[in-house]
Short mmCIF file of C-alpha atoms in Angstrom, two decimals:
data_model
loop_
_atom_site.label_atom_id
_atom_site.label_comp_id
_atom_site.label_asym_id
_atom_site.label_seq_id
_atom_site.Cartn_x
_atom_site.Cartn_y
_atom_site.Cartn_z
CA UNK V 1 238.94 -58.27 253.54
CA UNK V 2 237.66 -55.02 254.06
CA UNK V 3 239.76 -51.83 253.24
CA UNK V 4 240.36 -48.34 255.05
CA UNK V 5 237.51 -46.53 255.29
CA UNK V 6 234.73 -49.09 254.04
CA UNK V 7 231.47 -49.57 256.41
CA UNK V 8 229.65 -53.29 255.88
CA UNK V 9 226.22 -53.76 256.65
CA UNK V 10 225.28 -57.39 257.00
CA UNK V 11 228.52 -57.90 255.03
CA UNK V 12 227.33 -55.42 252.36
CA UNK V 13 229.23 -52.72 251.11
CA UNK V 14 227.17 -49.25 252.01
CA UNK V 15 228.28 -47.96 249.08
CA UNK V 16 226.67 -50.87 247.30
CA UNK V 17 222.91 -50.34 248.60
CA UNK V 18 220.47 -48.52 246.93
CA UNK V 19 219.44 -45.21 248.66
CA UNK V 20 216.01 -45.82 248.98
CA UNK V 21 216.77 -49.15 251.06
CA UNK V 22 219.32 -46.74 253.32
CA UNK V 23 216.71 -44.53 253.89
CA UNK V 24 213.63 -47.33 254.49
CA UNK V 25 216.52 -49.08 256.81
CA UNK V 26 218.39 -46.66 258.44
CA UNK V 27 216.51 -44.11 260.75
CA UNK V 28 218.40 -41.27 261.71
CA UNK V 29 217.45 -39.03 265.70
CA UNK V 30 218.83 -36.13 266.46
CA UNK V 31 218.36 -33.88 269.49
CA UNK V 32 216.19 -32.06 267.83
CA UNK V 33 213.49 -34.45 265.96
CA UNK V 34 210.99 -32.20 264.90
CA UNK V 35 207.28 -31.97 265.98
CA UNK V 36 204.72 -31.49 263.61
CA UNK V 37 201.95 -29.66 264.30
CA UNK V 38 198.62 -31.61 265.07
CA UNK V 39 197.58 -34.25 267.74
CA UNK V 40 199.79 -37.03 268.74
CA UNK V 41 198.13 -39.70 266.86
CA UNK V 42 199.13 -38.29 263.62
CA UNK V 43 202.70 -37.84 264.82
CA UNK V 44 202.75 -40.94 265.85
CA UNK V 45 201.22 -42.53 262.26
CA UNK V 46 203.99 -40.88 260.18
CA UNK V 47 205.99 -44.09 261.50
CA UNK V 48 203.06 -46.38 259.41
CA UNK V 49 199.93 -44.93 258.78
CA UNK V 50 198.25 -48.38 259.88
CA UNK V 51 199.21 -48.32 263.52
CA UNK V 52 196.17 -49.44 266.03
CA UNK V 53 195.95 -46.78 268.68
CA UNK V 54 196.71 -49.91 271.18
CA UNK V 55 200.07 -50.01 269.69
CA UNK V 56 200.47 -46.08 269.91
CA UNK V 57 199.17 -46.14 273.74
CA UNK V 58 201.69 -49.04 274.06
CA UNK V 59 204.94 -47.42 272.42
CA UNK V 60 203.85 -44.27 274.77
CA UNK V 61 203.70 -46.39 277.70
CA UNK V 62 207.07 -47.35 276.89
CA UNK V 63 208.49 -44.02 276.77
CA UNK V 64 206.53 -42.76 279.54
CA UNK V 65 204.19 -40.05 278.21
CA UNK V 66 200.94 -42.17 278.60
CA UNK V 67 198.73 -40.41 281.37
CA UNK V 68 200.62 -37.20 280.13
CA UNK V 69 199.88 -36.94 276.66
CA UNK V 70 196.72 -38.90 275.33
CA UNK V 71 196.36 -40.01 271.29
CA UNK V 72 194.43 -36.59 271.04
CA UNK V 73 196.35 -34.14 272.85
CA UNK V 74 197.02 -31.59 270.18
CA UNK V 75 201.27 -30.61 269.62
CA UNK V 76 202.61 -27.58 268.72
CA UNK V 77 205.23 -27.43 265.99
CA UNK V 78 208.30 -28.02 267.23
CA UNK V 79 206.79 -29.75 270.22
CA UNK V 80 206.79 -25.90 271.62
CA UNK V 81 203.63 -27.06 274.60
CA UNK V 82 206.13 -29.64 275.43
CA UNK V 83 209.28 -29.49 277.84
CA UNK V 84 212.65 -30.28 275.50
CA UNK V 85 212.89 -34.18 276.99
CA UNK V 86 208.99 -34.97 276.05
CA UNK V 87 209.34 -33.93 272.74
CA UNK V 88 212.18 -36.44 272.79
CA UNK V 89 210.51 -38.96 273.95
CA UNK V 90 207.83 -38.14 271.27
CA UNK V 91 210.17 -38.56 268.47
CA UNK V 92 212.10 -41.73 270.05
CA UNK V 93 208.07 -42.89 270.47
CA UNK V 94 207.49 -42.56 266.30
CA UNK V 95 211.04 -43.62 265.60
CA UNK V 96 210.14 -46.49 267.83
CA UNK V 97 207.06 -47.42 265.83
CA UNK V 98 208.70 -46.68 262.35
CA UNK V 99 211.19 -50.08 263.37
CA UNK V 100 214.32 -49.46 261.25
CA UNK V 101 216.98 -52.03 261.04
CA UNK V 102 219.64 -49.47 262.24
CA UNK V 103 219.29 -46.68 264.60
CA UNK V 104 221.80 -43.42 264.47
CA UNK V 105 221.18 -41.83 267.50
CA UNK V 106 223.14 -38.12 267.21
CA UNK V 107 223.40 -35.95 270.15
CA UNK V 108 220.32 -37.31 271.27
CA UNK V 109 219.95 -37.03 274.93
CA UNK V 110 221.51 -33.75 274.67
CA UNK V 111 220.53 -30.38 276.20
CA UNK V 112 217.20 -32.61 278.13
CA UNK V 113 216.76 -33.11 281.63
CA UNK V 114 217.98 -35.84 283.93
CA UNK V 115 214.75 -38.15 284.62
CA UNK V 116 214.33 -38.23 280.27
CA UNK V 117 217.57 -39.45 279.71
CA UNK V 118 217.46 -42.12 281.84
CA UNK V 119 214.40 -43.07 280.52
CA UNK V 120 216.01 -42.29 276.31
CA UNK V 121 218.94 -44.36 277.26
CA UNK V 122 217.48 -46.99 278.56
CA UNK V 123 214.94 -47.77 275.14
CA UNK V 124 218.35 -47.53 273.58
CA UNK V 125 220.11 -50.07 275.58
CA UNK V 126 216.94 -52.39 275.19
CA UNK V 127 216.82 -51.45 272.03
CA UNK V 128 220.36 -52.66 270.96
CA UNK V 129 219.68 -56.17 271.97
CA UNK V 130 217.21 -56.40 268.63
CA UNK V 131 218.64 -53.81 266.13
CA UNK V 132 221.80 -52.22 265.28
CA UNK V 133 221.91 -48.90 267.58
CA UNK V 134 224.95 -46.16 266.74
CA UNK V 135 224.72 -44.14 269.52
CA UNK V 136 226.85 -40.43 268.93
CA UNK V 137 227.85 -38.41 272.15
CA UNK V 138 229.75 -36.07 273.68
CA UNK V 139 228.71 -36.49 277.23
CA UNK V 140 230.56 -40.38 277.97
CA UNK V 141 228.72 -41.39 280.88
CA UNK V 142 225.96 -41.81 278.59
CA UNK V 143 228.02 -44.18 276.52
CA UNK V 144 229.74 -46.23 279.12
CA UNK V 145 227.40 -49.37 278.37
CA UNK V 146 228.04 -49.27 274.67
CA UNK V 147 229.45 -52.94 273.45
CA UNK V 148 232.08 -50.86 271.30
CA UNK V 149 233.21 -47.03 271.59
CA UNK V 150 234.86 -45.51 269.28
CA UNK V 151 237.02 -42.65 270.14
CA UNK V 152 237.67 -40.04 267.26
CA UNK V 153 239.88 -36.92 267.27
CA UNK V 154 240.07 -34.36 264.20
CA UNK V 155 237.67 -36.86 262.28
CA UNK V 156 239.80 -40.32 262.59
CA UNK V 157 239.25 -43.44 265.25
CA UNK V 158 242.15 -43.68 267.41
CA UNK V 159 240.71 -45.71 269.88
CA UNK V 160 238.06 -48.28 270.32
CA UNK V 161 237.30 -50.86 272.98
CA UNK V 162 234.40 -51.23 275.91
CA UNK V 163 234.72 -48.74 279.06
CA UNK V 164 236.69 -50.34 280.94
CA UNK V 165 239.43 -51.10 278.33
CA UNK V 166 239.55 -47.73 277.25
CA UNK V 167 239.41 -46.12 281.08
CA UNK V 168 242.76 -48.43 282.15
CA UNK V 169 244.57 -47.43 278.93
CA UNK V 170 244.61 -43.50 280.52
CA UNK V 171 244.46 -42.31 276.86
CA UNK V 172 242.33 -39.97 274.96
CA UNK V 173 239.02 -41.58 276.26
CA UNK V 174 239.95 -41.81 280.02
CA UNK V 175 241.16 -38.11 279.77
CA UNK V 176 237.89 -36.87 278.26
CA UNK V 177 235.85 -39.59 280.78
CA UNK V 178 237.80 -38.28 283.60
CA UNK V 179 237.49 -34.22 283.23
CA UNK V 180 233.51 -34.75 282.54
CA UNK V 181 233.53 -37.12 285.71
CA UNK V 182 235.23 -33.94 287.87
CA UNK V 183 232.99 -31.09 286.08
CA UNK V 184 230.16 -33.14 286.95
CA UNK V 185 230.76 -33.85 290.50
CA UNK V 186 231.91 -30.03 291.38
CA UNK V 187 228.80 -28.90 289.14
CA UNK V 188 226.61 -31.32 292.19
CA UNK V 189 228.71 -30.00 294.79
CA UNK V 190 228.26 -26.13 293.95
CA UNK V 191 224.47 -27.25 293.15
CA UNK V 192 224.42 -28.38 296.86
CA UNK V 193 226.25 -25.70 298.60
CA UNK V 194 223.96 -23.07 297.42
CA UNK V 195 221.06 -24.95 298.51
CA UNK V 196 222.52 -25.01 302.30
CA UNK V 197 223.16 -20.82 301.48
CA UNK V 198 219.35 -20.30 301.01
CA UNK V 199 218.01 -22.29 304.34
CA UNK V 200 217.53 -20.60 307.24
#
């Protein structure tokens, strides 16, 4: 029986497995993967240096950058000739390619626009269905899908449940769900209004 504060993986302690199989098994994005500098192939082939360029072409099909980036196009560090959700999508691409066991997904989708989002959180929802996928966020919306949040508060769990469990118990979760649900929908209104203020 497992004890207060003890993770399992495949009914293995973590604490038990040797660092170099966390790190070949356990893949880590953040919002702000970096870019190396050099052409997309080789970004790409830090995943596996034996990757076909029909599985690289593939991978950026799936992410949505073939047609806008090609295995040659050359990448600034920092993905700096790149708008903040392509180099994303970049780094989901190689993360993609690298195939982990488990995926920690921090802050991911954050500070990136709309249309790469969508397209980040979907891979992750697909994505989930074949590997474990911890997905860390602040903005909920992008969570409600998840087949188990967990709701922490000064660094303990005090709630944890799908969506709609956690919306009808109008704790914590629905609190937090609810004030991002209102910001949101005045931030669209306002958004709208002054787009009536500018035609003539």
């Amino acid at each position: 029986k497992s004890k207060e504060n003890e993770i399992f993986v495949d009914n293995v302690d973590i604490q038990n497995i040797k660092i170099e199989d966390k790190i070949k098994n356990i893949l880590k994005i953040t919002h702000d993967s970096h870019i190396f500098s050099g052409t997309v192939r080789e970004n790409l082939s830090m995943a596996n240096e034996n990757l076909s360029d029909e599985t690289m072409i593939e991978v950026l099909k799936k992410v949505k950058l073939w047609g806008v980036l090609s295995l040659d196009t050359i990448l600034e560090s920092q993905g700096k000739n790149l708008s903040g959700g392509q180099a994303q999508r970049v780094a989901l691409a190689r993360a993609l390619l690298y195939d982990a066991s488990v995926y920690i997904f921090d802050e991911a989708t954050s500070n990136i626009d709309i249309e790469s989002e969508e397209i980040i959180l979907n891979i992750i929802y697909s994505l989930s269905k074949e590997k474990t996928v911890i997905y860390i966020s602040h903005r909920l919306p992008a969570i409600k899908n998840a087949d188990c949040i967990y709701v922490m508060d000064k660094g303990k769990v005090i709630e944890s449940g799908r969506h709609n469990e956690l919306y009808v118990k109008k704790e914590l979760y629905y609190n937090m769900y609810k004030h991002q649900e209102d910001l949101e929908s005045y931030l669209t209104k306002r958004g709208e209004n002054n787009e009536k203020s500018v035609n003539f």
